[in-house]
Coordinates of C-alpha atoms in Angstrom, one line a residue:
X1 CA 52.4 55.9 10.2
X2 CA 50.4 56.0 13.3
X3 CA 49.9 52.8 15.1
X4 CA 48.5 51.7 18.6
X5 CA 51.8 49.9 18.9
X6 CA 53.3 53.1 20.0
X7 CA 50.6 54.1 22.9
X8 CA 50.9 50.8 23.7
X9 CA 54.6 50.7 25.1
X10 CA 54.3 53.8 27.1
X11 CA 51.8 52.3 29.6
X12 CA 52.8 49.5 32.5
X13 CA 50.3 46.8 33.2
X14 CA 51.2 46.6 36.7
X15 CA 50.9 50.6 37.4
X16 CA 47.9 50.9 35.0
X17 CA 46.5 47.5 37.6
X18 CA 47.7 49.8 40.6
X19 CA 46.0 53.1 39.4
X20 CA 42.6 50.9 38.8
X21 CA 42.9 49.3 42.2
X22 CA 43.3 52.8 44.1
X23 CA 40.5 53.9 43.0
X24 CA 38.0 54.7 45.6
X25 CA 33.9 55.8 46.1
X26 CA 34.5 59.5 45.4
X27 CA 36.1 58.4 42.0
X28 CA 33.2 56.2 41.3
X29 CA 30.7 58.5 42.5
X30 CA 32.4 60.9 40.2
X31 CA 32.2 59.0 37.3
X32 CA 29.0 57.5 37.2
X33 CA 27.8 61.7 37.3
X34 CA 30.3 62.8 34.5
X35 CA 27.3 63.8 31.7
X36 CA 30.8 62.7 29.8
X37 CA 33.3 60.0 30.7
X38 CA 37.4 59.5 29.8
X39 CA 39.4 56.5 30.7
X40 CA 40.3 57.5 34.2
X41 CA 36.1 57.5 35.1
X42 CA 36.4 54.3 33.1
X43 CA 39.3 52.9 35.6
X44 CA 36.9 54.1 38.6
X45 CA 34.1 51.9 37.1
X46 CA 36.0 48.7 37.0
X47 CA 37.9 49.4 40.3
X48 CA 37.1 47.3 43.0
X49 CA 35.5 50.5 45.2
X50 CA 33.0 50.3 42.0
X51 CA 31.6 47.2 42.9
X52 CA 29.3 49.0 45.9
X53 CA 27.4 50.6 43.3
X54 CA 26.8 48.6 40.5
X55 CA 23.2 48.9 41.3
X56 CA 23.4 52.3 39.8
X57 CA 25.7 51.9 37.3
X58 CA 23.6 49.2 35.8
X59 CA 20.4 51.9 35.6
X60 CA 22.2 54.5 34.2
X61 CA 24.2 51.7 31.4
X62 CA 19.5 51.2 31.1
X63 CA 19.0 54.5 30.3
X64 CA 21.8 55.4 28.0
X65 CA 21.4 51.9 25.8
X66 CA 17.4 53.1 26.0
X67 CA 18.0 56.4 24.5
X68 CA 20.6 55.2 22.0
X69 CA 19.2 52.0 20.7
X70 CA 15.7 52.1 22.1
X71 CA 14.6 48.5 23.0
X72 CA 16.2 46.4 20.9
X73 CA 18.7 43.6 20.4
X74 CA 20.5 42.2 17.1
X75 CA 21.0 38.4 17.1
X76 CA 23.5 36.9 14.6
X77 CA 24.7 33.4 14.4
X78 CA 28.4 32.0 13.9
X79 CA 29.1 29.3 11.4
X80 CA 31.9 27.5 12.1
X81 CA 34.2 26.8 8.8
X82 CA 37.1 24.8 9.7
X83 CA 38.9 23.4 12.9
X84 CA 42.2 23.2 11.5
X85 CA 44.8 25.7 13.8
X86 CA 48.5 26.0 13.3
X87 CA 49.1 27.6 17.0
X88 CA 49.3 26.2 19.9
X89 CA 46.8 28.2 22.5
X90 CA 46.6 27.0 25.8
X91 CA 43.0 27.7 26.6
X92 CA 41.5 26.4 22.7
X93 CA 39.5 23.0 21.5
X94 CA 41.6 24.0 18.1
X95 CA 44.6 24.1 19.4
X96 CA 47.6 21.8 17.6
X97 CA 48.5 19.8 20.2
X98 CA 44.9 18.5 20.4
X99 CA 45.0 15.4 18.8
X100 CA 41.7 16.2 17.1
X101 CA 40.1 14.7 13.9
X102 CA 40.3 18.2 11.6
X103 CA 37.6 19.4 9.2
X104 CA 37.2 22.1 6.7
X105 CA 33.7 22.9 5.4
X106 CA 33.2 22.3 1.3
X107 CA 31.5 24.3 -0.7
X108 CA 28.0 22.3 -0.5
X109 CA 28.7 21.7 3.0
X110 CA 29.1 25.6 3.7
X111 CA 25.5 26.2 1.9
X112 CA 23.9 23.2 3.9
X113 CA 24.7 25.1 7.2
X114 CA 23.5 28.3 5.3
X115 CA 20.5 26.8 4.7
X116 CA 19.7 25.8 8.2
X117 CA 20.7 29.0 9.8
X118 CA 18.7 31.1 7.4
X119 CA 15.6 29.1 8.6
X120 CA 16.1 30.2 11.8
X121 CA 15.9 34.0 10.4
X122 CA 19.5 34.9 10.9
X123 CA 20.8 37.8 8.3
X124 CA 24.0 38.3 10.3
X125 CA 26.4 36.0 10.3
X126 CA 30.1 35.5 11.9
X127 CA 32.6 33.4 10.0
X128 CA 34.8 31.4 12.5
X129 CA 37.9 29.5 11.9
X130 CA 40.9 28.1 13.3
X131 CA 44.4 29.8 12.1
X132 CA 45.5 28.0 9.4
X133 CA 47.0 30.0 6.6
X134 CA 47.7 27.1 4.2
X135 CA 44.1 25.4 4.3
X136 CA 41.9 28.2 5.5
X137 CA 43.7 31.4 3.9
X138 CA 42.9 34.1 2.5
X139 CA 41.2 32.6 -1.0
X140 CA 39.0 30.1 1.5
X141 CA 37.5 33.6 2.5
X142 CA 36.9 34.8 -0.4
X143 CA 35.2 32.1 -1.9
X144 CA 33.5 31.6 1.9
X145 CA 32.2 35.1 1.4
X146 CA 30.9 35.4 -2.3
X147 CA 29.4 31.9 -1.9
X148 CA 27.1 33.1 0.8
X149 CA 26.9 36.9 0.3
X150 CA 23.6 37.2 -1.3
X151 CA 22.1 35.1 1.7
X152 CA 23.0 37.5 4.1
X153 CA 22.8 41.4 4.9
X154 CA 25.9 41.3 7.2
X155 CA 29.3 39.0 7.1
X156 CA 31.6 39.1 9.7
X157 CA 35.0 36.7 10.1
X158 CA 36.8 35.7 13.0
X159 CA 39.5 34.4 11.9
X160 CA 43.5 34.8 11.9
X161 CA 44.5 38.3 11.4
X162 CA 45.8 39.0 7.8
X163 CA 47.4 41.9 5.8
X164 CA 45.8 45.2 5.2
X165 CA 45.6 44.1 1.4
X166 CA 44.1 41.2 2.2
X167 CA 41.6 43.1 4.7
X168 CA 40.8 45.7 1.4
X169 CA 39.9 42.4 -1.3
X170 CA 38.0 40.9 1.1
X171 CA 36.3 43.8 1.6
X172 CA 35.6 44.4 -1.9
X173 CA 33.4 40.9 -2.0
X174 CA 31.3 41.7 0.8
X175 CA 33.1 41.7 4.3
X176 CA 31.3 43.9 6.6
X177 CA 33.0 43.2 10.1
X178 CA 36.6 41.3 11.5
X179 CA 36.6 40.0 14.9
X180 CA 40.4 40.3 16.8
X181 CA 40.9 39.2 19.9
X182 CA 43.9 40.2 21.5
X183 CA 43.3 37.8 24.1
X184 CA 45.2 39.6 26.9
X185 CA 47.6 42.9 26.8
X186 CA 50.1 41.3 29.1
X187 CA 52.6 40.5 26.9
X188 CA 54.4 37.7 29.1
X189 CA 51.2 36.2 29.4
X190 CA 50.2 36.3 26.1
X191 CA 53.6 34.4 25.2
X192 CA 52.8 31.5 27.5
X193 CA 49.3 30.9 26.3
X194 CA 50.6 31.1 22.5
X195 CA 54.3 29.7 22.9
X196 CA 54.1 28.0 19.4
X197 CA 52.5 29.4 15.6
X198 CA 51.9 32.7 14.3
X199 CA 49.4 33.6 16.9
X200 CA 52.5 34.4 19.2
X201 CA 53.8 37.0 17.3
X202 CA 52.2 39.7 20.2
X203 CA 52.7 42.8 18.3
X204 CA 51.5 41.5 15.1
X205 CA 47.9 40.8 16.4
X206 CA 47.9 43.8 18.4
X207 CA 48.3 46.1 15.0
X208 CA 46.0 44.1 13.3
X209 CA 42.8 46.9 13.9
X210 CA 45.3 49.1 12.6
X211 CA 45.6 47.0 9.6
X212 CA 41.9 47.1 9.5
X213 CA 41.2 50.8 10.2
X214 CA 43.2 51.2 6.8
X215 CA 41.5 49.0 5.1
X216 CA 38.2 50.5 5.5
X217 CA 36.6 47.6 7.2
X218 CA 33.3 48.6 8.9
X219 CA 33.8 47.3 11.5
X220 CA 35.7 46.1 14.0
X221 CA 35.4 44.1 17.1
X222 CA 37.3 44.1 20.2
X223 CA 37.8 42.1 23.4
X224 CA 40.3 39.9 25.8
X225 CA 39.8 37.0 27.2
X226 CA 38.9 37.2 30.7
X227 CA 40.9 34.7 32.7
X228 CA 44.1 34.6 31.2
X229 CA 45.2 37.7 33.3
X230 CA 43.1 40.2 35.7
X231 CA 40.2 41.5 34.1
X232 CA 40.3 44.4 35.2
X233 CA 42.8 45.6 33.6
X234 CA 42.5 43.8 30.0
X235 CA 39.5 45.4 30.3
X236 CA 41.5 49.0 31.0
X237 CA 44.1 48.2 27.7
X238 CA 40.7 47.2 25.5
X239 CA 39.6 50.3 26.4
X240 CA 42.7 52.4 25.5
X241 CA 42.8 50.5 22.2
X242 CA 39.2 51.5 21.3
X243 CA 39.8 55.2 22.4
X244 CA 42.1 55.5 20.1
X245 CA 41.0 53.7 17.3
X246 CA 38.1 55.5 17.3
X247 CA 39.7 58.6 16.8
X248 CA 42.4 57.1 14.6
X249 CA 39.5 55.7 12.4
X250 CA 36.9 57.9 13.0
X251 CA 34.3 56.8 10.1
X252 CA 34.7 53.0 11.7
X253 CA 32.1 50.9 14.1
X254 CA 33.3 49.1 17.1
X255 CA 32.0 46.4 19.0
X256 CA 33.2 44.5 22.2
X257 CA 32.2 41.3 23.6
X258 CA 32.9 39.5 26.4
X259 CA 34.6 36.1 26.6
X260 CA 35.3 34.5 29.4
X261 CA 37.6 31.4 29.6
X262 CA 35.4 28.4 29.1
X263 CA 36.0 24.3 29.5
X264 CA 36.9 22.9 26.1
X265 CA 38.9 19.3 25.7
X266 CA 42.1 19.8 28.1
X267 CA 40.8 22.3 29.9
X268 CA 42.8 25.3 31.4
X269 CA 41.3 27.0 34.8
X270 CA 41.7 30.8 34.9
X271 CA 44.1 32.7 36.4
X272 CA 41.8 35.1 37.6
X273 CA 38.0 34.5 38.2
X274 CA 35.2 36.8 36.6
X275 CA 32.7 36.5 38.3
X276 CA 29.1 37.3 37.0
X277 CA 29.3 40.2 39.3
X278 CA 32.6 41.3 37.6
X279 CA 30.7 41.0 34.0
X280 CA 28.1 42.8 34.7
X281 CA 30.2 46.1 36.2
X282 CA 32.7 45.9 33.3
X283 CA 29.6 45.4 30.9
X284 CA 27.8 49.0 32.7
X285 CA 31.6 50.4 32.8
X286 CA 31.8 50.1 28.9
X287 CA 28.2 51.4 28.5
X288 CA 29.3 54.7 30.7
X289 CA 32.3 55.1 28.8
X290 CA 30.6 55.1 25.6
X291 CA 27.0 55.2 24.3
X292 CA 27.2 54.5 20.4
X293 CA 29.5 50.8 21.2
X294 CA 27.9 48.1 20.2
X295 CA 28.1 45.7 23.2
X296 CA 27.9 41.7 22.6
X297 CA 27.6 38.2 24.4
X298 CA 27.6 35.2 23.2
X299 CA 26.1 31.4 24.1
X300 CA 29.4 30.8 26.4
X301 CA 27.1 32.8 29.5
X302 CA 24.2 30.9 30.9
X303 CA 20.4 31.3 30.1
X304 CA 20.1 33.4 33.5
X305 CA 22.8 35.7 33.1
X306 CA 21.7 36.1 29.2
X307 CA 18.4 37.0 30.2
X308 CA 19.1 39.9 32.8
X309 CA 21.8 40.7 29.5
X310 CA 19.7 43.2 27.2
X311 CA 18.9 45.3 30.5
X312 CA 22.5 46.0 31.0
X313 CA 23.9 47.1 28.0
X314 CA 24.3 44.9 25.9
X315 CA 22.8 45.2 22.1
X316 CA 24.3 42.1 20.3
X317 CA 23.7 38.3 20.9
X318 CA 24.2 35.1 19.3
X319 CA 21.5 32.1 19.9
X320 CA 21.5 28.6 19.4
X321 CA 25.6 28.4 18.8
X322 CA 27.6 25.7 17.5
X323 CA 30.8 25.5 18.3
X324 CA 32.4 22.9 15.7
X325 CA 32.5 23.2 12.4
X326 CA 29.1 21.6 10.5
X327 CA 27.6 21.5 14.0
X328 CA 24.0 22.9 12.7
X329 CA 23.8 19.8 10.2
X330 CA 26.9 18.5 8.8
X331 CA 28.7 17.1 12.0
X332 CA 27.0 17.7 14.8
X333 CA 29.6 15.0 16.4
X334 CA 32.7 17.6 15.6
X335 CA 35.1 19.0 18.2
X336 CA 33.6 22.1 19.7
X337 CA 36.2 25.0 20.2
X338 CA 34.3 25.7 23.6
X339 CA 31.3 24.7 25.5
X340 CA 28.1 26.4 25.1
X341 CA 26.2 27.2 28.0
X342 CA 23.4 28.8 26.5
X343 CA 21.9 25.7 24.6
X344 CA 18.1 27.3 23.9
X345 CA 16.8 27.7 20.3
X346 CA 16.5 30.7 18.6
X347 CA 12.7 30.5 19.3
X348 CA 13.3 30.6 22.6
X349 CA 15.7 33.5 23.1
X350 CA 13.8 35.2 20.2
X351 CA 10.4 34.5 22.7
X352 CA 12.3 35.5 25.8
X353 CA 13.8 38.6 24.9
X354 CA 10.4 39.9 22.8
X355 CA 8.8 38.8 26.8
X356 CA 10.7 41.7 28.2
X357 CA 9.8 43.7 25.8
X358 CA 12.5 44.2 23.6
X359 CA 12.4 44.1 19.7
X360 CA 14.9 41.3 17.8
X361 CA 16.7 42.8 15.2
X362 CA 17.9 40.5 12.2
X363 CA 19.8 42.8 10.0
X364 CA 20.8 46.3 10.4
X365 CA 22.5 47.0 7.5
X366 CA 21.8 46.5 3.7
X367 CA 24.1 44.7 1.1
X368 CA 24.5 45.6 -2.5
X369 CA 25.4 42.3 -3.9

């Protein structure tokens, strides 16, 4: 059975880091030309030579988003479910160690925050929770999901990664999308940011688009979190993994977003900066790589940065995020998992982004329930 397990082991971070860093101008140059573009162009786009011309990378990322997804941008809200997490992660609001008052959504609780997000004129929505098999398992989803379904055109969960027969049922009541972070691809990193619950079981969470791919989700989202380890190349192994899911699971859509480590309750600085600079080339350098991926950044990045954001690639964005779960209505006063930076309301971003010209797109796909 083919898994990205396999690839995975025969790369080194810190040669795959080294092979990135020696990089230089004639690579980039090289790259940003290719009509057609492979992981070693990618590695020239996120070296540090690459970071002289991101002016051009950033109109030719224009141009390729323009002719693939014309001027628009999909906005989708996250609805926060529950707060209660079985891992300890060092760099999470959820985490166990927090000594936190915990909360699960109910049933009327969930529809309340429906409610409110539908009046905003969301149709996309992403289901977030902390990892807690034994109150937020696989039957919370399920009921999550048909509860809400005929509200909305798209469901998506990020949530703790589950078995591929649990990916195929939830499927069959109306799961469009999963969300897995890997977090980072350094695997002695990894360990000391998730020393405790299932979460630290590395490999596991690495097959889990495997799992998925089987399944026959629709899609599947990618990303690390930048600041645990050098960006540069989690960004590289992200890249790898998508390559070859993509031709693994041909029939599949990908996404990628964006995180970067945020202040929560505890707080943990990162290891290694992103800058906005940084975003911005490794948001072009995904763009290069590949024109049909659907790029995405969230309310962690500031008003400015989100505003510049639909001319650079991207063709996903939240608006007006809540962090906590029942933060739209039910408990606004709940723990948030992260701070936002991005506080507007969906009228604003909806009136900024239709300013420059660019068409908000509320569903794009249609539901048969």
């Amino acid at each position: 059975m083919t898994n990205f397990k396999d690839i995975f082991l025969q790369y080194s971070w810190d040669e795959v880091l080294q092979s990135i860093m020696d990089k230089d101008s004639n690579d980039v140059l090289r790259a940003i030309e290719n009509p057609k573009r492979d992981l070693e162009d990618f590695k020239a786009l996120i070296s540090p030579a690459a970071s002289n011309y991101i002016e051009e990378m950033a109109v030719e990322s224009n141009r390729i988003t323009k002719k693939r997804f014309g001027n628009t941008m999909q906005l989708f809200a996250p609805m926060y479910l529950s707060n209660e997490c079985q891992n300890i992660c060092t760099y999470c609001g959820f985490s166990l160690t927090n000594k936190i008052p915990r909360r699960t959504l109910t049933d009327d609780e969930i529809l309340k925050e429906v409610a409110f997000i539908k009046s905003k004129g969301f149709d996309t929505i992403l289901l977030v929770t902390g990892e807690a098999n034994t109150t937020v398992g696989v039957s919370y989803f399920k009921n999550a999901i048909q509860l809400i379904r005929k509200h909305f055109s798209n469901i998506s969960i990020e949530v703790q990664p589950l078995d591929e027969d649990e990916y195929k049922l939830l499927s069959e009541h109306g799961l469009y999308g999963v969300l897995v972070y890997q977090e980072t691809y350094h695997q002695e990193e990894y360990k000391k940011h998730h020393p405790k619950g299932k979460k630290s079981n590395f490999f596991y969470r690495l097959e889990t688009p495997d799992r998925l791919g089987r399944a026959g989700v629709h899609k599947i989202g990618l990303g690390a979190l930048f600041g645990l380890e050098d960006w540069r190349a989690d960004s590289y192994f992200t890249a790898l993994h998508l390559a070859y899911l993509k031709k693994t699971y041909w029939k599949t859509k990908y996404s990628i977003s964006f995180p970067r480590l945020r202040p929560f309750s505890g707080g943990l600085d990162p290891k290694v900066e992103m800058t906005d600079r940084d975003l911005v080339q490794t948001i072009c350098a995904y763009r290069l790589l590949d024109e049909d991926l659907e790029l995405t950044i969230s309310t962690r990045e500031s008003e400015v940065f989100r505003n510049n954001a639909s001319h650079l690639g991207i063709t996903s964005m939240s608006a007006e995020s809540k962090t906590n779960p029942g933060g739209y209505v039910v408990d606004p006063q709940s723990l948030d998992q992260f701070e936002i930076s991005d506080e507007r309301s969906t009228e604003e971003v909806v009136g900024m982004l239709r300013n420059k010209g660019v068409d908000v797109v509320w569903k794009d796909w249609e539901s048969f329930w």
